[in-house]
Tab-separated table of C-alpha atoms in Angstrom:
chain	number	residue	atom	x	y	z
A	1	MET	CA	120.692	88.648	-20.833
A	2	SER	CA	117.513	90.792	-21.068
A	3	ARG	CA	114.509	90.479	-23.115
A	4	THR	CA	112.528	93.420	-24.021
A	5	VAL	CA	109.362	93.717	-25.872
A	6	ASP	CA	108.730	97.148	-27.678
A	7	ARG	CA	105.693	98.598	-28.797
A	8	CYS	CA	106.508	102.004	-29.027
A	9	ASP	CA	104.177	103.257	-31.974
A	10	PRO	CA	105.027	107.020	-32.151
A	11	ALA	CA	102.858	107.719	-34.931
A	12	CYS	CA	100.283	105.989	-33.615
A	13	ARG	CA	100.810	107.974	-30.396
A	14	ALA	CA	100.898	110.922	-32.596
A	15	TRP	CA	97.022	110.030	-33.983
A	16	ILE	CA	96.026	110.125	-30.176
A	17	SER	CA	97.173	112.956	-29.352
A	18	GLU	CA	95.526	115.065	-32.245
A	19	ALA	CA	92.335	113.060	-31.661
A	20	ILE	CA	92.034	113.808	-28.013
A	21	ARG	CA	93.085	118.054	-28.461
A	22	LYS	CA	90.236	117.441	-31.279
A	23	VAL	CA	87.592	116.824	-28.668
A	24	GLU	CA	89.658	118.715	-26.014
A	25	ALA	CA	89.346	121.451	-28.410
A	26	ASP	CA	85.750	120.701	-29.179
A	27	ALA	CA	84.704	121.117	-25.451
A	28	ASN	CA	86.804	124.412	-25.241
A	29	ARG	CA	83.871	125.969	-27.533
A	30	SER	CA	81.234	125.137	-25.632
A	31	ALA	CA	80.010	127.227	-23.016
A	32	ASP	CA	78.483	125.490	-19.662
A	33	THR	CA	74.744	125.185	-20.263
A	34	HIS	CA	72.131	126.782	-18.753
A	35	LEU	CA	70.878	126.192	-14.825
A	36	HIS	CA	66.901	127.166	-16.203
A	37	VAL	CA	64.519	128.800	-12.701
A	38	PHE	CA	61.256	126.754	-13.011
A	39	PRO	CA	57.992	129.455	-11.649
A	40	LEU	CA	57.347	127.588	-8.921
A	41	PRO	CA	54.896	129.902	-6.183
A	42	PRO	CA	57.612	132.604	-4.223
A	43	GLU	CA	55.463	131.694	-1.182
A	44	TRP	CA	56.851	128.113	-1.111
A	45	CYS	CA	60.860	128.951	-0.339
A	46	ILE	CA	61.201	126.369	-2.882
A	47	ASP	CA	63.071	126.710	-5.582
A	48	LEU	CA	63.488	124.371	-9.175
A	49	TYR	CA	65.924	124.451	-11.647
A	50	LEU	CA	66.361	122.952	-15.019
A	51	LYS	CA	69.752	122.001	-15.617
A	52	ASP	CA	69.356	123.013	-20.153
A	53	GLU	CA	71.610	119.535	-21.324
A	54	SER	CA	70.046	120.061	-25.164
A	55	VAL	CA	71.856	122.882	-25.583
A	56	HIS	CA	75.217	120.366	-26.702
A	57	PRO	CA	76.114	120.132	-30.065
A	58	THR	CA	74.631	117.324	-30.224
A	59	GLY	CA	71.406	117.865	-28.557
A	60	SER	CA	71.307	116.437	-25.470
A	61	LEU	CA	73.225	114.953	-21.903
A	62	LYS	CA	74.868	112.455	-23.878
A	63	HIS	CA	77.476	114.630	-25.354
A	64	ARG	CA	79.333	115.064	-22.056
A	65	LEU	CA	79.128	111.085	-21.711
A	66	ALA	CA	80.434	110.869	-25.095
A	67	ARG	CA	83.085	112.922	-25.234
A	68	SER	CA	84.271	111.445	-21.694
A	69	LEU	CA	83.866	107.652	-23.698
A	70	PHE	CA	86.320	109.135	-26.204
A	71	LEU	CA	88.533	110.639	-23.973
A	72	TYR	CA	88.517	107.539	-21.868
A	73	ALA	CA	89.106	105.004	-24.803
A	74	LEU	CA	91.755	107.231	-26.226
A	75	ALA	CA	93.867	107.391	-22.741
A	76	ASN	CA	93.636	103.721	-22.748
A	77	GLY	CA	95.250	103.074	-26.408
A	78	TRP	CA	91.613	101.222	-27.657
A	79	ILE	CA	90.753	103.316	-30.297
A	80	ARG	CA	93.922	104.006	-33.190
A	81	GLU	CA	93.714	105.642	-36.603
A	82	GLY	CA	90.955	103.601	-38.969
A	83	THR	CA	89.070	101.870	-35.897
A	84	THR	CA	85.165	101.602	-36.379
A	85	ILE	CA	83.633	102.996	-33.388
A	86	ILE	CA	80.379	100.135	-32.234
A	87	GLU	CA	78.007	101.638	-29.094
A	88	ALA	CA	74.457	99.859	-28.588
A	89	SER	CA	72.414	102.900	-27.361
A	90	SER	CA	68.672	103.669	-27.345
A	91	GLY	CA	69.427	106.835	-29.430
A	92	SER	CA	71.189	109.833	-27.664
A	93	THR	CA	74.138	108.666	-26.539
A	94	ALA	CA	75.091	107.452	-30.464
A	95	VAL	CA	74.445	110.628	-31.328
A	96	SER	CA	76.839	112.330	-30.130
A	97	GLU	CA	79.073	109.258	-30.971
A	98	ALA	CA	78.377	109.949	-34.352
A	99	TYR	CA	79.907	113.400	-33.751
A	100	PHE	CA	82.744	112.721	-32.083
A	101	ALA	CA	83.636	110.051	-34.737
A	102	ARG	CA	83.351	111.834	-37.905
A	103	LEU	CA	85.334	114.453	-35.683
A	104	LEU	CA	87.903	111.990	-35.534
A	105	GLY	CA	86.924	110.749	-38.945
A	106	LEU	CA	86.625	107.290	-37.526
A	107	PRO	CA	83.690	105.223	-38.718
A	108	PHE	CA	80.017	104.525	-36.569
A	109	VAL	CA	77.891	102.175	-35.724
A	110	ALA	CA	74.894	102.026	-34.044
A	111	VAL	CA	73.172	99.045	-32.616
A	112	MET	CA	69.841	99.694	-31.310
A	113	PRO	CA	66.403	98.870	-30.739
A	114	ALA	CA	64.324	98.968	-33.712
A	115	GLY	CA	61.299	100.937	-31.958
A	116	THR	CA	64.261	103.830	-30.857
A	117	SER	CA	62.223	107.520	-32.575
A	118	PRO	CA	63.063	108.183	-36.797
A	119	GLU	CA	64.197	111.753	-35.359
A	120	LYS	CA	66.846	109.963	-33.438
A	121	ILE	CA	68.045	108.030	-36.324
A	122	GLY	CA	68.199	110.181	-38.613
A	123	LEU	CA	70.376	112.570	-36.308
A	124	ILE	CA	72.778	109.488	-36.295
A	125	GLU	CA	72.963	109.168	-39.942
A	126	PHE	CA	73.298	113.198	-40.565
A	127	HIS	CA	76.631	112.706	-38.606
A	128	GLY	CA	78.043	110.085	-40.812
A	129	GLY	CA	77.162	106.968	-38.343
A	130	HIS	CA	75.468	103.820	-39.539
A	131	CYS	CA	72.270	101.893	-37.556
A	132	HIS	CA	71.865	98.851	-36.993
A	133	LEU	CA	68.136	97.777	-35.202
A	134	VAL	CA	67.670	95.117	-33.667
A	135	ASP	CA	64.055	93.311	-32.342
A	136	ASP	CA	65.310	92.458	-28.943
A	137	PRO	CA	66.672	95.420	-27.343
A	138	SER	CA	68.646	93.300	-24.702
A	139	ALA	CA	70.543	91.858	-27.587
A	140	ILE	CA	71.852	95.006	-28.558
A	141	TYR	CA	75.157	94.453	-26.032
A	142	ASP	CA	75.539	90.808	-27.644
A	143	GLU	CA	75.076	92.240	-31.266
A	144	SER	CA	77.591	95.246	-30.994
A	145	ARG	CA	80.362	92.746	-29.063
A	146	ARG	CA	79.916	91.074	-32.296
A	147	LEU	CA	80.653	93.874	-35.118
A	148	ALA	CA	83.018	95.243	-32.909
A	149	ALA	CA	84.732	91.274	-34.026
A	150	ARG	CA	83.954	91.218	-36.532
A	151	CYS	CA	85.414	94.320	-38.287
A	152	GLY	CA	88.208	94.528	-35.867
A	153	GLY	CA	86.524	97.064	-33.984
A	154	HIS	CA	86.433	99.147	-30.932
A	155	PHE	CA	82.539	98.961	-28.267
A	156	MET	CA	82.522	101.636	-26.761
A	157	ASP	CA	79.618	99.896	-23.956
A	158	GLN	CA	78.703	103.329	-22.727
A	159	PHE	CA	76.611	100.993	-19.640
A	160	THR	CA	79.908	99.639	-18.396
A	161	TYR	CA	82.059	102.664	-18.918
A	162	ALA	CA	80.105	105.957	-17.807
A	163	GLU	CA	80.760	105.425	-14.501
A	164	ARG	CA	84.637	105.541	-14.222
A	165	ALA	CA	85.194	107.321	-17.722
A	166	THR	CA	83.779	110.822	-15.596
A	167	ASP	CA	86.090	112.003	-13.503
A	168	TRP	CA	83.571	112.277	-10.493
A	169	ARG	CA	86.196	115.022	-8.359
A	170	GLY	CA	84.667	117.472	-10.300
A	171	ASN	CA	87.265	118.715	-13.980
A	172	ASN	CA	84.211	120.760	-15.213
A	173	ASN	CA	81.818	117.413	-14.916
A	174	ILE	CA	77.989	118.241	-14.457
A	175	ALA	CA	77.777	117.646	-10.906
A	176	GLU	CA	80.467	120.534	-9.860
A	177	SER	CA	78.770	122.702	-12.794
A	178	ILE	CA	75.178	122.501	-11.169
A	179	PHE	CA	77.095	123.557	-7.735
A	180	GLU	CA	79.039	126.338	-9.306
A	181	GLN	CA	75.950	127.530	-10.951
A	182	LEU	CA	73.799	127.518	-7.570
A	183	ARG	CA	76.432	129.479	-5.279
A	184	LEU	CA	74.753	132.770	-5.850
A	185	GLU	CA	70.960	131.535	-5.241
A	186	ARG	CA	69.256	131.986	-1.882
A	187	PHE	CA	69.301	128.253	-1.849
A	188	PRO	CA	73.093	126.990	-3.019
A	189	GLU	CA	73.146	124.040	-1.813
A	190	PRO	CA	70.497	121.634	-2.929
A	191	SER	CA	67.964	119.422	-1.491
A	192	TRP	CA	67.854	117.808	-4.235
A	193	VAL	CA	69.244	116.664	-6.988
A	194	VAL	CA	66.607	114.004	-9.957
A	195	VAL	CA	68.188	112.284	-12.542
A	196	GLY	CA	67.276	109.321	-14.512
A	197	ALA	CA	69.107	106.125	-14.665
A	198	GLY	CA	70.040	105.122	-17.575
A	199	THR	CA	73.774	104.032	-18.199
A	200	GLY	CA	73.831	105.281	-14.444
A	201	GLY	CA	77.059	107.157	-15.073
A	202	THR	CA	75.212	110.612	-14.500
A	203	SER	CA	73.606	109.088	-11.206
A	204	ALA	CA	77.106	107.832	-9.526
A	205	THR	CA	78.947	110.987	-10.949
A	206	ILE	CA	76.257	113.710	-8.575
A	207	GLY	CA	76.130	110.987	-6.262
A	208	ARG	CA	79.330	110.830	-5.474
A	209	TYR	CA	80.791	114.162	-5.960
A	210	ALA	CA	78.203	115.423	-3.531
A	211	ARG	CA	79.588	112.765	-0.841
A	212	TYR	CA	83.263	113.727	-1.886
A	213	ARG	CA	82.617	118.191	-1.592
A	214	ARG	CA	80.750	117.100	1.916
A	215	PHE	CA	77.191	118.435	0.165
A	216	GLN	CA	74.408	117.283	2.132
A	217	THR	CA	72.804	117.260	-1.083
A	218	ARG	CA	70.280	114.255	-1.446
A	219	LEU	CA	69.942	112.394	-5.199
A	220	ALA	CA	66.510	110.705	-5.763
A	221	VAL	CA	66.745	108.820	-9.622
A	222	VAL	CA	63.629	108.426	-10.899
A	223	ASP	CA	62.325	104.915	-13.293
A	224	PRO	CA	60.461	104.813	-16.163
A	225	GLU	CA	57.982	101.665	-16.123
A	226	GLY	CA	58.764	98.663	-17.752
A	227	SER	CA	62.591	99.020	-15.956
A	228	ALA	CA	64.826	96.857	-14.298
A	229	PHE	CA	66.794	99.604	-11.931
A	230	PHE	CA	63.619	100.705	-9.420
A	231	GLY	CA	62.657	96.836	-8.460
A	232	SER	CA	66.527	96.445	-8.429
A	233	PHE	CA	67.047	99.197	-5.714
A	234	ALA	CA	64.336	98.087	-3.890
A	235	ASP	CA	65.252	94.825	-2.998
A	236	GLY	CA	68.694	94.494	-4.074
A	237	ASP	CA	69.241	91.713	-6.961
A	238	PRO	CA	71.548	93.177	-9.468
A	239	SER	CA	70.864	90.307	-11.701
A	240	ARG	CA	67.435	91.334	-12.286
A	241	THR	CA	65.138	91.910	-15.954
A	242	ALA	CA	62.734	93.494	-16.936
A	243	ALA	CA	60.709	94.235	-20.077
A	244	GLY	CA	62.522	97.794	-20.737
A	245	SER	CA	60.998	100.762	-21.089
A	246	ARG	CA	59.061	103.019	-23.280
A	247	ILE	CA	60.567	106.134	-22.804
A	248	GLU	CA	63.914	106.145	-24.190
A	249	GLY	CA	67.041	107.144	-22.689
A	250	ILE	CA	66.628	106.363	-19.063
A	251	GLY	CA	64.517	102.826	-18.524
A	252	ARG	CA	66.998	99.737	-19.329
A	253	PRO	CA	65.056	95.901	-19.246
A	254	ARG	CA	68.937	95.060	-17.225
A	255	VAL	CA	70.634	96.679	-13.976
A	256	GLU	CA	73.791	98.306	-15.938
A	257	PRO	CA	77.694	97.683	-14.631
A	258	SER	CA	77.591	101.275	-13.920
A	259	PHE	CA	74.464	101.549	-12.248
A	260	LEU	CA	76.012	102.538	-8.650
A	261	PRO	CA	72.596	102.800	-6.376
A	262	THR	CA	75.360	102.918	-2.898
A	263	VAL	CA	74.922	107.144	-4.003
A	264	ILE	CA	71.342	107.248	-4.250
A	265	ASP	CA	69.072	108.572	-1.679
A	266	ARG	CA	65.683	107.417	-3.448
A	267	MET	CA	64.098	106.547	-6.043
A	268	ILE	CA	61.018	107.099	-8.007
A	269	GLN	CA	58.975	104.391	-9.795
A	270	VAL	CA	57.110	106.719	-12.891
A	271	PRO	CA	54.282	105.811	-14.829
A	272	ASP	CA	55.084	106.604	-18.420
A	273	ALA	CA	51.829	108.514	-18.952
A	274	ALA	CA	53.078	110.663	-15.912
A	275	SER	CA	56.542	110.834	-18.026
A	276	VAL	CA	54.694	112.219	-20.968
A	277	ALA	CA	52.006	114.119	-19.392
A	278	ALA	CA	55.060	116.149	-16.779
A	279	MET	CA	57.036	116.295	-20.796
A	280	ARG	CA	54.007	118.228	-22.449
A	281	TRP	CA	53.355	120.655	-18.578
A	282	THR	CA	57.128	121.444	-18.598
A	283	ALA	CA	57.257	122.546	-22.019
A	284	GLU	CA	53.573	124.493	-21.477
A	285	VAL	CA	54.806	126.245	-18.995
A	286	THR	CA	58.872	127.041	-19.052
A	287	GLY	CA	58.613	127.525	-23.135
A	288	ARG	CA	61.220	125.132	-23.591
A	289	SER	CA	60.901	122.158	-25.912
A	290	VAL	CA	62.216	118.646	-23.728
A	291	GLY	CA	62.025	115.257	-24.016
A	292	GLY	CA	60.584	111.785	-22.309
A	293	SER	CA	62.970	111.978	-20.055
A	294	THR	CA	63.182	115.047	-18.679
A	295	GLY	CA	59.111	114.340	-18.387
A	296	THR	CA	59.955	111.671	-16.114
A	297	ALA	CA	62.476	113.200	-13.634
A	298	MET	CA	59.936	116.293	-12.938
A	299	TRP	CA	56.970	114.666	-12.666
A	300	GLY	CA	59.924	113.135	-9.674
A	301	ALA	CA	61.105	116.504	-9.044
A	302	ALA	CA	57.061	117.713	-8.258
A	303	GLU	CA	56.434	114.669	-6.065
A	304	LEU	CA	59.932	115.876	-3.492
A	305	ILE	CA	58.218	119.429	-3.382
A	306	ALA	CA	55.261	118.031	-2.801
A	307	ARG	CA	57.060	116.619	0.210
A	308	MET	CA	59.236	118.714	1.536
A	309	ARG	CA	56.558	120.973	1.387
A	310	LEU	CA	53.993	119.270	4.039
A	311	ASP	CA	57.265	118.156	6.081
A	312	GLY	CA	57.111	122.544	6.464
A	313	GLU	CA	61.444	122.076	4.233
A	314	ARG	CA	62.377	125.075	2.670
A	315	GLY	CA	64.937	124.658	-0.030
A	316	SER	CA	66.181	123.745	-3.576
A	317	VAL	CA	65.666	121.327	-5.994
A	318	VAL	CA	67.679	121.051	-9.469
A	319	THR	CA	67.127	118.493	-12.398
A	320	LEU	CA	67.980	118.181	-16.231
A	321	ILE	CA	66.909	119.354	-19.264
A	322	CYS	CA	68.049	115.707	-21.065
A	323	ASP	CA	67.092	116.681	-24.671
A	324	GLY	CA	64.472	118.511	-26.450
A	325	GLY	CA	61.316	117.022	-27.695
A	326	GLU	CA	61.488	117.062	-31.291
A	327	ARG	CA	62.575	114.097	-31.412
A	328	TYR	CA	60.070	112.784	-30.117
A	329	ALA	CA	57.220	114.162	-32.500
A	330	GLY	CA	55.964	110.951	-33.481
A	331	THR	CA	55.847	109.399	-30.334
A	332	TYR	CA	55.367	111.115	-27.335
A	333	GLY	CA	54.556	114.359	-28.684
A	334	SER	CA	51.249	112.572	-30.717
A	335	ASP	CA	48.291	111.534	-29.794
A	336	ALA	CA	47.846	109.357	-32.248
A	337	TRP	CA	50.965	107.439	-30.654
A	338	LEU	CA	49.629	107.428	-27.010
A	339	GLU	CA	46.067	106.134	-28.124
A	340	GLY	CA	47.916	103.006	-29.871
A	341	GLN	CA	50.319	102.522	-26.647
A	342	GLY	CA	47.003	102.882	-24.447
A	343	LEU	CA	48.868	105.525	-22.675
A	344	ASP	CA	45.760	108.511	-21.333
A	345	ILE	CA	48.000	110.988	-19.855
A	346	GLY	CA	44.148	113.507	-18.709
A	347	PRO	CA	44.453	112.684	-15.293
A	348	TYR	CA	48.359	113.237	-14.602
A	349	LEU	CA	47.902	116.197	-16.911
A	350	ALA	CA	45.616	117.336	-14.401
A	351	ALA	CA	47.729	116.147	-11.128
A	352	LEU	CA	50.469	118.673	-12.552
A	353	GLU	CA	48.094	121.592	-12.827
A	354	CYS	CA	46.879	121.266	-9.006
A	355	PHE	CA	50.670	120.512	-8.091
A	356	LEU	CA	51.236	124.443	-9.462
A	357	LYS	CA	48.434	126.087	-8.026
A	358	THR	CA	48.198	124.276	-4.464
A	359	GLY	CA	51.599	122.079	-4.138
A	360	GLU	CA	50.390	118.875	-3.743
A	361	MET	CA	50.116	115.947	-5.921
A	362	PRO	CA	47.909	112.435	-5.140
A	363	PRO	CA	49.591	109.317	-4.876
A	364	THR	CA	49.852	107.613	-8.910
A	365	ASP	CA	48.454	104.666	-7.907
A	366	LEU	CA	45.064	106.829	-7.425
A	367	LEU	CA	45.008	108.233	-10.510
């Protein structure tokens, strides 16, 4: 006689179905993010675009990731009614996940480094989340697993699942959006897309999509000082570790499982002072408040454009406004904080101002 084990739970399936509807309805209410033109001299024949991810409901690029992670976990049956959601985060992903957890009526706990900006902590709590701070940034993973095991919750684990939760073939991901918005521009296939390496999910999505669609667009990933990604990319050692980064949201103390180096064409290591200088410079030139990770990407974009001009290339470059500068008023926006960190952004600001006039960028080791 055959044996069966029946685990069908119609009530649970009905709750999951309704939860997925709510998450997808949130996406349906949200228009696509804008692609702004950065004012470069027209005679350069190089166009720079900033995709403004700060306009999502939770104010950052991580809104896309959080939505994908929730849909992935719901479809896998990992999240059910009443499940406590745990996430290891440097801030912005936790803000977005707190938003979606509240949307579904679920408790949310963010495990974060103690140095996370007070502005981000306030946003997580505003969305109904609880912040669990740890002194050692590298301990957030184990602490998240411990908390999830203790309360029977689900550790979302963005650093493992970011590259697989997003459909890199399209389905309105960020890569498809960028290329569609460039369709009527004079250089519709960008020469470079520049992003940071945080979870690795955004770079994996864009790199895969470009190859899948047979674009010749190259992918540049910027990495701040103190992060493990750049050294690992340079020597091919995925076990590399580092102290961690002062630029929230991108640099990591270890090479995250979602980081996919094989789709990256170039990595650029950016000093923290250059990131903050570029953050402030971008806000001054565009009138748009941007965060530190956007500054890192803008410094990398300026280096690439200077190289394109030197090589006589025409084309377009795209990078992201990852979030707004209001989240960092007490850190990157504060001269007192910079002085306390020993960061002198003056030479980097002068270099960026020179770049906008001449199209040239000095090597960072000369600044």
